[in-house]
Short mmCIF file of C-alpha atoms (C1' of nucleotides) in Angstrom, two decimals:
data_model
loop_
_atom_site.label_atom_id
_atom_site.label_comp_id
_atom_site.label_asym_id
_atom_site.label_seq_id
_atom_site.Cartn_x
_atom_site.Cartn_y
_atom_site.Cartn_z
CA UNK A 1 15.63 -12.22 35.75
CA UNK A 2 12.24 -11.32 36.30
CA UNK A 3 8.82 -12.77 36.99
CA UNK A 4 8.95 -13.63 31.98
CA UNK A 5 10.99 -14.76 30.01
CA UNK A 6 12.95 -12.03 28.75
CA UNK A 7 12.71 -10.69 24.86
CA UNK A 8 8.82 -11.24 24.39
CA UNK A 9 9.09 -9.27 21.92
CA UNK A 10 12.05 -10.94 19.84
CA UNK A 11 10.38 -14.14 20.82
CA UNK A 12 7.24 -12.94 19.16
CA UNK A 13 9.50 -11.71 16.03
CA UNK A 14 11.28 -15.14 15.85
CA UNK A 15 8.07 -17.60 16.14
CA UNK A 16 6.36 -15.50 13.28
CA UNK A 17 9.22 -15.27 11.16
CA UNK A 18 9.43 -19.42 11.46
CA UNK A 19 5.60 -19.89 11.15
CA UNK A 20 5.61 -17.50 7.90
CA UNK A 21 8.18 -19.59 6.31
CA UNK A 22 7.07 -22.74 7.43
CA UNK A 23 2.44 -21.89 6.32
CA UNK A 24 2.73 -18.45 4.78
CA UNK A 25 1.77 -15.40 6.21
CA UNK A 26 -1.98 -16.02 5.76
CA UNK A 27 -2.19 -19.15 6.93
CA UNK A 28 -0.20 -17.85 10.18
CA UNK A 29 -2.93 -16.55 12.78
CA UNK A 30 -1.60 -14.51 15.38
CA UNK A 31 -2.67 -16.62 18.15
CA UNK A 32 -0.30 -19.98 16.67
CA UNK A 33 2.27 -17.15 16.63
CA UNK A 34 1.50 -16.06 20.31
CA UNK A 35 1.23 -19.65 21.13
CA UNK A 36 4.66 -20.35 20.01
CA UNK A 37 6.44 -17.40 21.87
CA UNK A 38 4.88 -18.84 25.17
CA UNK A 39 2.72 -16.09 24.91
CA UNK A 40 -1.09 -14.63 24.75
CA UNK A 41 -2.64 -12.61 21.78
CA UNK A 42 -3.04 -9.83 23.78
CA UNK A 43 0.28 -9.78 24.44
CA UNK A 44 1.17 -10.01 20.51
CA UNK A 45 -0.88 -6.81 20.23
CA UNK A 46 0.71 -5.01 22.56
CA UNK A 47 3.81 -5.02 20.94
CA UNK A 48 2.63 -5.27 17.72
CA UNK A 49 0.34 -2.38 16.27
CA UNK A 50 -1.42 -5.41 13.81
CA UNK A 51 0.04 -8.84 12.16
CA UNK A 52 2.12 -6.99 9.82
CA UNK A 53 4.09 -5.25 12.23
CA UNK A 54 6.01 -8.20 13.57
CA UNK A 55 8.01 -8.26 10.38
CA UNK A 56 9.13 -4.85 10.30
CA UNK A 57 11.87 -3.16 12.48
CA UNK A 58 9.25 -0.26 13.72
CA UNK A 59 10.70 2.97 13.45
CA UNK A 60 14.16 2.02 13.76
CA UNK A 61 15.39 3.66 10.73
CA UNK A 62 13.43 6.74 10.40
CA UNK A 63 14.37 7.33 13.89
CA UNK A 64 18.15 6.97 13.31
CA UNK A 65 17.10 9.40 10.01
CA UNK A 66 15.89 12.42 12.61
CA UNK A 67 18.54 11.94 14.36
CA UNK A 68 21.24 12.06 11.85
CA UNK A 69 19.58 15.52 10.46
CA UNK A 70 19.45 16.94 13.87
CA UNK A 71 22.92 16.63 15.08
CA UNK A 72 25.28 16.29 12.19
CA UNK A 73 26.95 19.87 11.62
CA UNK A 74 25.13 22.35 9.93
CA UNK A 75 27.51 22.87 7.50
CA UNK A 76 27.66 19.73 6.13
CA UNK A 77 26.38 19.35 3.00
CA UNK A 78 22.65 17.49 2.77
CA UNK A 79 23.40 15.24 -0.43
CA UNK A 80 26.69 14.09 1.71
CA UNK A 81 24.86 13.30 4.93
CA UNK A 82 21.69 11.64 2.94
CA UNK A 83 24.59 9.23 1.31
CA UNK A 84 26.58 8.51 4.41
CA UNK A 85 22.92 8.12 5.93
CA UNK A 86 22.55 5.27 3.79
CA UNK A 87 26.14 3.61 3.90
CA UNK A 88 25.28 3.87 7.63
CA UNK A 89 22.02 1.96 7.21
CA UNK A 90 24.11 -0.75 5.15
CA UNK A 91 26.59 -1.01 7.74
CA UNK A 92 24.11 -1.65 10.39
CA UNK A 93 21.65 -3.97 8.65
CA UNK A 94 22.70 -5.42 5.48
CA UNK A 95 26.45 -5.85 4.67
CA UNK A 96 27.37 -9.47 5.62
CA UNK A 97 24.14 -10.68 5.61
CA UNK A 98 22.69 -11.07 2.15
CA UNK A 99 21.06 -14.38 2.54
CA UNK A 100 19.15 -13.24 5.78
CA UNK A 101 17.68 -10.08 4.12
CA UNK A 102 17.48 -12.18 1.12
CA UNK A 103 14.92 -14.30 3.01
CA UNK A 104 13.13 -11.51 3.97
CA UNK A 105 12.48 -9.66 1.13
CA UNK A 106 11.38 -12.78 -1.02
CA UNK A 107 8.47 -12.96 2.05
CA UNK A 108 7.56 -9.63 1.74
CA UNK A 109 7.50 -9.12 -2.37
CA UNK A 110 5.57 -12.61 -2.03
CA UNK A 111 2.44 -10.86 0.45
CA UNK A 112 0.74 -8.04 -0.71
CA UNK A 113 -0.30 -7.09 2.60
CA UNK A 114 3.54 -6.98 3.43
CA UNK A 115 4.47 -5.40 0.28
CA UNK A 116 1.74 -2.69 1.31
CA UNK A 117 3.45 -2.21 5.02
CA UNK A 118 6.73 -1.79 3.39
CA UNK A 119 5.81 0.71 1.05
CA UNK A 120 3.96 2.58 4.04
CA UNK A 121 7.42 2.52 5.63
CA UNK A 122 9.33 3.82 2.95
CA UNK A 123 6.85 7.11 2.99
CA UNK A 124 7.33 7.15 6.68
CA UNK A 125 11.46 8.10 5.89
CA UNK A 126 9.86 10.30 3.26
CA UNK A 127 8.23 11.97 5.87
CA UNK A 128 11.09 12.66 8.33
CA UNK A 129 13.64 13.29 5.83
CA UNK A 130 11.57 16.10 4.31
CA UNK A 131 11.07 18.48 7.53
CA UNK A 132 14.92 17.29 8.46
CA UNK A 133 15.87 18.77 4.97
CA UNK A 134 14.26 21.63 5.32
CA UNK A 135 15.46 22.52 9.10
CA UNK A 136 19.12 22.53 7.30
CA UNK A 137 18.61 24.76 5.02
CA UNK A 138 17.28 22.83 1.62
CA UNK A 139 14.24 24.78 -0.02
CA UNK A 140 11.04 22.83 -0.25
CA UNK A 141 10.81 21.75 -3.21
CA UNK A 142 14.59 20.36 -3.43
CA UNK A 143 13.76 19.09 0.35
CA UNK A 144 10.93 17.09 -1.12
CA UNK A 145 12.04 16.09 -4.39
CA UNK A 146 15.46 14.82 -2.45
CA UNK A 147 13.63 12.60 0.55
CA UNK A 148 11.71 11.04 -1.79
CA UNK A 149 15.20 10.22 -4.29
CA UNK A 150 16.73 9.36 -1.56
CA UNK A 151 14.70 6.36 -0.47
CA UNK A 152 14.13 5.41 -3.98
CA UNK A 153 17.68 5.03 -3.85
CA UNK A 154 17.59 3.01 -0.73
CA UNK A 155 14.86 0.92 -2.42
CA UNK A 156 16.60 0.30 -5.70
CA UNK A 157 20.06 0.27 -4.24
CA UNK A 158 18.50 -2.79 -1.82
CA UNK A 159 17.24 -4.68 -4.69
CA UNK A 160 20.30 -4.10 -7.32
CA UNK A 161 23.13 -4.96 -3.97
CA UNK A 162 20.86 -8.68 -3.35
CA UNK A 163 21.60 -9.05 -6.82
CA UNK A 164 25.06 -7.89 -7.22
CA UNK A 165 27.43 -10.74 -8.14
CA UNK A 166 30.46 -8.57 -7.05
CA UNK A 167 29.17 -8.30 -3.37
CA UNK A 168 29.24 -4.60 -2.86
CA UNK A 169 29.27 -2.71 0.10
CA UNK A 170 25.94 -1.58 0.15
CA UNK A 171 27.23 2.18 0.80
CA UNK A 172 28.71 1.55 -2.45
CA UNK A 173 25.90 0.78 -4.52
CA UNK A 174 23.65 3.67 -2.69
CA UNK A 175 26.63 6.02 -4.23
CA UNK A 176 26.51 4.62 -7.16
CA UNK A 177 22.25 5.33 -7.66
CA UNK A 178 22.96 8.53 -6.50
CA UNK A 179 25.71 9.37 -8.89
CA UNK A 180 23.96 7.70 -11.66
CA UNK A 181 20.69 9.57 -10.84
CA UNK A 182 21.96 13.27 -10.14
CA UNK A 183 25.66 13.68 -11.68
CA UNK A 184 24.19 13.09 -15.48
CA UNK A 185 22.47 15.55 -17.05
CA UNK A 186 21.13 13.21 -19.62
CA UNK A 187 20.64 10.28 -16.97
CA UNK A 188 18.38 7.96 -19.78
CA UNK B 1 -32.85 -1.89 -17.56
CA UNK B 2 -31.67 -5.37 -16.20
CA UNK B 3 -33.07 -6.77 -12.79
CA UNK B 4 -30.68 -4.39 -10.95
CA UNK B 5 -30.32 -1.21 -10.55
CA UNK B 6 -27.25 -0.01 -12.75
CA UNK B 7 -23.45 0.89 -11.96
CA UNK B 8 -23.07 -0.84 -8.82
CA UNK B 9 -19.74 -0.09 -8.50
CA UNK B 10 -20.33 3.96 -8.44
CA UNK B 11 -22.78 3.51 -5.88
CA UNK B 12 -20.81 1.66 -3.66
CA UNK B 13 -17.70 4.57 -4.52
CA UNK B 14 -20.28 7.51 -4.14
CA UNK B 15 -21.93 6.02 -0.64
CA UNK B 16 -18.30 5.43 0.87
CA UNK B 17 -17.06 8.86 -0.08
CA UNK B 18 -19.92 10.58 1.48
CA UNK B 19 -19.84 8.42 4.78
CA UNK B 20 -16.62 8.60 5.11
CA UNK B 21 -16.54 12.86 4.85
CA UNK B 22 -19.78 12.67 7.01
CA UNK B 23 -17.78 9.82 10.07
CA UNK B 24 -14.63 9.37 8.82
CA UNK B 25 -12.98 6.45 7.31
CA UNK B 26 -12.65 3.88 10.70
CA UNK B 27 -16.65 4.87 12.23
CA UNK B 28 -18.09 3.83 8.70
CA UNK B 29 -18.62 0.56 8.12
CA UNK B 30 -18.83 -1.94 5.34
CA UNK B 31 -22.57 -3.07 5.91
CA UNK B 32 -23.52 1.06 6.30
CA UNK B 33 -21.96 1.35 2.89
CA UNK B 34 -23.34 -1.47 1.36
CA UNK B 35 -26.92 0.07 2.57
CA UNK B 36 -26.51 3.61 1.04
CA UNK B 37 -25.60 2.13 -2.32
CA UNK B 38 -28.87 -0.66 -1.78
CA UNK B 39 -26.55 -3.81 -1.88
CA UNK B 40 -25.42 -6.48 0.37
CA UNK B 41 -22.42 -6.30 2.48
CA UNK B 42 -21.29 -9.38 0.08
CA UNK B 43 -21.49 -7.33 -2.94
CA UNK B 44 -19.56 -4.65 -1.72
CA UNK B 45 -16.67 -7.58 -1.13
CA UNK B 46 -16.98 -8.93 -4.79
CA UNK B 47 -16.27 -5.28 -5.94
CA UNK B 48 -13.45 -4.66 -3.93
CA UNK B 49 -10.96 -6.51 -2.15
CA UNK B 50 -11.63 -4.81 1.03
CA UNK B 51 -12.86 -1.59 2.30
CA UNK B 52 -9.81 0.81 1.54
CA UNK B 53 -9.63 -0.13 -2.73
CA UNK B 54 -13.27 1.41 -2.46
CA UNK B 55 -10.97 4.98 -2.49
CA UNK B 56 -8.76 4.47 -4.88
CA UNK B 57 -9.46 4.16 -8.77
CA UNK B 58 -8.30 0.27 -9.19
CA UNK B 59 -5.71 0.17 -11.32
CA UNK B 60 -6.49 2.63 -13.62
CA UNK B 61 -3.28 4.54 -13.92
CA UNK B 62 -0.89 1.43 -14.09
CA UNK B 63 -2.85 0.36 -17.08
CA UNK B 64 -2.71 4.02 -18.83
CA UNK B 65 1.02 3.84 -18.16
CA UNK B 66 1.88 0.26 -19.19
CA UNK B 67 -0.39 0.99 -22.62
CA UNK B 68 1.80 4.04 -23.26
CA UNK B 69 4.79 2.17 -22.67
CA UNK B 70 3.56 -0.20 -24.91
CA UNK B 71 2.52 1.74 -27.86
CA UNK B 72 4.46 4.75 -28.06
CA UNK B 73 6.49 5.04 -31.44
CA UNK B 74 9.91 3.12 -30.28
CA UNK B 75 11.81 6.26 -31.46
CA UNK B 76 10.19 8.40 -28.66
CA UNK B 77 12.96 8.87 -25.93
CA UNK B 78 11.65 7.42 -22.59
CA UNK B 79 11.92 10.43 -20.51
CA UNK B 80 10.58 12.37 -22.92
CA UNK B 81 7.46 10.13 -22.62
CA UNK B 82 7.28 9.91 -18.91
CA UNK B 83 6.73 13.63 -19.14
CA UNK B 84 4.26 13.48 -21.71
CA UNK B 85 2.65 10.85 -19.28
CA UNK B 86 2.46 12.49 -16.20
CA UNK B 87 0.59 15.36 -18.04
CA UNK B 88 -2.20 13.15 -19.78
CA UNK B 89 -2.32 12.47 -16.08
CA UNK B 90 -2.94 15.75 -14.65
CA UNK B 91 -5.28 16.24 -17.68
CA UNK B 92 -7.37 13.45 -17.15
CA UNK B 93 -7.75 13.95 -13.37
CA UNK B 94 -6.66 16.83 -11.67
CA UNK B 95 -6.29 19.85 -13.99
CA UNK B 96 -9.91 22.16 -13.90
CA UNK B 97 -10.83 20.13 -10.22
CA UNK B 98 -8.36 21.30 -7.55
CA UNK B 99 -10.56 21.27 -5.11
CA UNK B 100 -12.12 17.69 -5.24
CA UNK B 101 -8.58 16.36 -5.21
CA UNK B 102 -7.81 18.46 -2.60
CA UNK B 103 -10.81 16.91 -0.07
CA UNK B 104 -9.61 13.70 -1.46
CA UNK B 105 -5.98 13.66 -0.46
CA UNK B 106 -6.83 15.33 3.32
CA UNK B 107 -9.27 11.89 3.84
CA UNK B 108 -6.26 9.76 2.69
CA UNK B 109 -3.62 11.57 4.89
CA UNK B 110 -5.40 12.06 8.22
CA UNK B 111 -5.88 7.68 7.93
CA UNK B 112 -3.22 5.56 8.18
CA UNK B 113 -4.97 2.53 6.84
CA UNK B 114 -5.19 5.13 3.26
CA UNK B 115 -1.62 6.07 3.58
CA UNK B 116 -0.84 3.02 3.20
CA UNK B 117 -2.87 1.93 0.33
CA UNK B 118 -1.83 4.95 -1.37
CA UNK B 119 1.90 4.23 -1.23
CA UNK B 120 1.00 0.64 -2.44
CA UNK B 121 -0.71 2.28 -5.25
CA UNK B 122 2.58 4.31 -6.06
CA UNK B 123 4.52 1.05 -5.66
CA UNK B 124 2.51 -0.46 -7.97
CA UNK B 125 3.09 1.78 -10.54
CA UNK B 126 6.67 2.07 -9.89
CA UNK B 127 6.18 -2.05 -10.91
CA UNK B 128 4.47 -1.38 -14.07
CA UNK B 129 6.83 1.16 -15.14
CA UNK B 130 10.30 -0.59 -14.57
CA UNK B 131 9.68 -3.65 -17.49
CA UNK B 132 8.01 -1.25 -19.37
CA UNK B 133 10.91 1.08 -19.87
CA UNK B 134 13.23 -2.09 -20.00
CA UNK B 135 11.25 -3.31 -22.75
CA UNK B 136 12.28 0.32 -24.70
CA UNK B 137 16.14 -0.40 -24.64
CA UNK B 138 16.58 1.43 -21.28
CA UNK B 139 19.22 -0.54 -18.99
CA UNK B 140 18.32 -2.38 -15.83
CA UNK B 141 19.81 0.35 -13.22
CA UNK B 142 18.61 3.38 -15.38
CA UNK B 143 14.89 1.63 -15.99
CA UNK B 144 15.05 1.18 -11.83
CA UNK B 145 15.69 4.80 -11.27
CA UNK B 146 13.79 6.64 -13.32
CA UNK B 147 10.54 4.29 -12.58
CA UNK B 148 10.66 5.52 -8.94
CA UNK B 149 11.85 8.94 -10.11
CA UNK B 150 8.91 9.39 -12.30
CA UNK B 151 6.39 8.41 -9.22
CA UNK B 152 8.24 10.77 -7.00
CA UNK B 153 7.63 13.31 -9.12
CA UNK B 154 4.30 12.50 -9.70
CA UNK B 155 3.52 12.43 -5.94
CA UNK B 156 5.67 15.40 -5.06
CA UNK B 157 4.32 17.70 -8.02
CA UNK B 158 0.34 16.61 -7.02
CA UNK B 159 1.00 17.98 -3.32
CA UNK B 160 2.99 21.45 -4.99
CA UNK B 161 0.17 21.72 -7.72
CA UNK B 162 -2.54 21.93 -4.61
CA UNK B 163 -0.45 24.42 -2.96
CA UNK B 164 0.15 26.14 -5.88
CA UNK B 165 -0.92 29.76 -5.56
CA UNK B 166 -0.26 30.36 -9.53
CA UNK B 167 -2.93 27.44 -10.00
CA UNK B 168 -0.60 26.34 -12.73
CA UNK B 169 -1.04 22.97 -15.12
CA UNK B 170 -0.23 20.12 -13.39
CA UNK B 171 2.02 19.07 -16.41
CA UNK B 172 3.88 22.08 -15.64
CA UNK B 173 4.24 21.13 -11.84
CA UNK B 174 5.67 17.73 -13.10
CA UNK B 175 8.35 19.31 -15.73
CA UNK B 176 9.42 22.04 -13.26
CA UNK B 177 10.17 19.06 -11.02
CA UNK B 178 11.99 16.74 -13.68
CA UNK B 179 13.68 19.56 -14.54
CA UNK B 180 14.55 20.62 -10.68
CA UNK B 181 15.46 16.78 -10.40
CA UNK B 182 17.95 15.48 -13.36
CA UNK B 183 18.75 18.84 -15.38
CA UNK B 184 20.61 19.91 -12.80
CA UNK B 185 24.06 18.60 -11.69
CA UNK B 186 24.29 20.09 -8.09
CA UNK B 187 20.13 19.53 -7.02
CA UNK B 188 20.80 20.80 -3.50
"C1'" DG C 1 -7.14 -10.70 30.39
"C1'" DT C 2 -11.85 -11.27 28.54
"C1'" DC C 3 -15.32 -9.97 25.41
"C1'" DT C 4 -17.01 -8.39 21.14
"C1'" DA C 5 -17.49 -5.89 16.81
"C1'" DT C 6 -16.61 -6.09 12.19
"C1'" DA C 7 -13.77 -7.04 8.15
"C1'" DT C 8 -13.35 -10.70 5.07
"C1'" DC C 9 -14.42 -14.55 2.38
"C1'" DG C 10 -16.26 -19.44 0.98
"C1'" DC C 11 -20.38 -21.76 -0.65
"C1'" DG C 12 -24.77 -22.59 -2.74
"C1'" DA C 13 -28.94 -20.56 -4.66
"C1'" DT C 14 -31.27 -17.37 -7.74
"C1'" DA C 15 -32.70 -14.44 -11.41
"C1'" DG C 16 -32.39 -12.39 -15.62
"C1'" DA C 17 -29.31 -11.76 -20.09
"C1'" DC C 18 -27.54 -13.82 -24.28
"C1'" DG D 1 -28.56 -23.96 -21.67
"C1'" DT D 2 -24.83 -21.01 -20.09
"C1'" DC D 3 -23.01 -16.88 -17.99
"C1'" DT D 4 -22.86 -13.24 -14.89
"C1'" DA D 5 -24.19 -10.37 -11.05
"C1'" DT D 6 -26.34 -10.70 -6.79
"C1'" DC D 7 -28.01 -12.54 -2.41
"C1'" DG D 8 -28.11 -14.97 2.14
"C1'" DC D 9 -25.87 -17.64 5.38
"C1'" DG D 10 -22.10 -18.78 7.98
"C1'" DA D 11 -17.30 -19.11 9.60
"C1'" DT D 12 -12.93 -17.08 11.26
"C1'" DA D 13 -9.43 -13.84 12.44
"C1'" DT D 14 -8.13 -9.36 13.46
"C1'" DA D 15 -8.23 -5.68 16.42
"C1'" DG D 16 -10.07 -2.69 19.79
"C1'" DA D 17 -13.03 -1.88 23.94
"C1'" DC D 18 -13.91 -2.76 28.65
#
DNA sequence: GTCTATATCGCGATAGAC
DNA sequence: GTCTATCGCGATATAGAC
């Protein structure tokens, strides 16, 4: 144990998180939320690039992305590792916890400011897939056109498994976008 | 001529876009804009909601898209009119003025705080375009899909068309990529 | 950690347009 | 008169500089 508390920054993630459900995100000023973790605003900013930060998971799942496209064989086939990819990300974050994410999104689609950051982070996996895609052998244009399906898939697939009565495994319903999106050839 | 000084709005749009090419987006302020265009710093705010919408066209293309949804014979099959709309797009602004969009999209990718805004913009079309192709008979799933698809494309074929050495029609960027996309049953 | 700039926005007043 | 666009003042929070 050192000199802190430990987990300022999970503190910090945990008091805003409360103070956003309990006021709303405006009404939330970083200081109440700094003041909550036992904390100062400076502090708050140096974990946090800017209020809208604290509610996303920084570059957790790009990161993972790079990864993933750097050491998975080379012979493995892109579309395969872009859907396992995504059954992975279910694994890790969403199956068995549908209410929690639930939560979450319903604050984010309810703040434009945190719709805004969320779209930013959706062309941030854009943005590593692409190059990833490319080192393994996927022309350009496919390369492009397939980072940017894929995490429309992730999007939709997110929105259609909160919904699903039949509780899917989130890897599931990613396959299932996929296939419905690239197996048809009349897909309307 | 009224008491002031006409198009307002312009001015403010023509007095950010030169300060920001001559500073850069974060050294120009609000108040330095507001001077240019011979208004208040207040004004500027009652124009736009904050200093980035003064880049982007409002909402101009969500409201072209949801009035073609709208009023499109209901015979016309919806993919077939996504196409047609991604054209009148490239018609109405980027076909004949490579250039200018060019010096436009390099400002919004070298700043984050742009980025951003721009993938909200895409989101928000992705928004207008879901209801509106559930309202012509297109299932839930399907309507999902091909509302993100059609913004992918849209985003992927503006950054081919500028790299395009054959200086092709935009519409024919966005086909080429439809086509690359769904007509094909093994994309990679 | 402290200090400060500046983005953002509420309110009341004003000046023509219709 | 009523409506709309603008102005001026002031308050507050974010975010970055020192």
């Amino acid at each position: 144990m050192g000199r802190w508390a430990p987990d300022a920054r999970g503190r910090l993630e945990r008091a805003a998180l409360e103070l956003f459900v309990e006021q709303g995100y405006t009404a939330t000023t970083v200081p109440q939320i700094a003041e909550r973790a036992g904390l100062t605003t400076r502090t708050f900013f140096r974990h946090f690039a800017d209020k809208r930060e604290v509610f996303f998971d920084g570059d957790a799942i790009p990161q993972a992305a790079r990864r993933l496209l750097e050491q998975a064989p080379a012979d493995v086939d892109p579309l395969a590792l872009l859907r396992h990819g995504l059954r992975q990300v279910g694994v890790e974050r969403f199956d068995g916890r549908r209410e929690e994410v639930r939560r979450r999104r319903e604050i984010i689609l309810a703040e434009p400011a945190l719709r805004e950051r969320d779209a930013q982070k959706r062309d941030d996996l854009v943005r590593v897939l692409r190059p990833g895609l490319l080192a393994r052998g996927v022309d350009p244009l496919g390369a492009a056109l397939l980072a940017e399906t894929s995490v429309a898939v992730l999007h939709v697939a997110l929105e259609t498994w909160l919904a699903d009565p039949e509780e899917r495994v989130f890897g599931d319903v990613t396959d299932a976008c996929f296939h419905r999106l690239l197996m048809t050839s009349a897909p309307v």
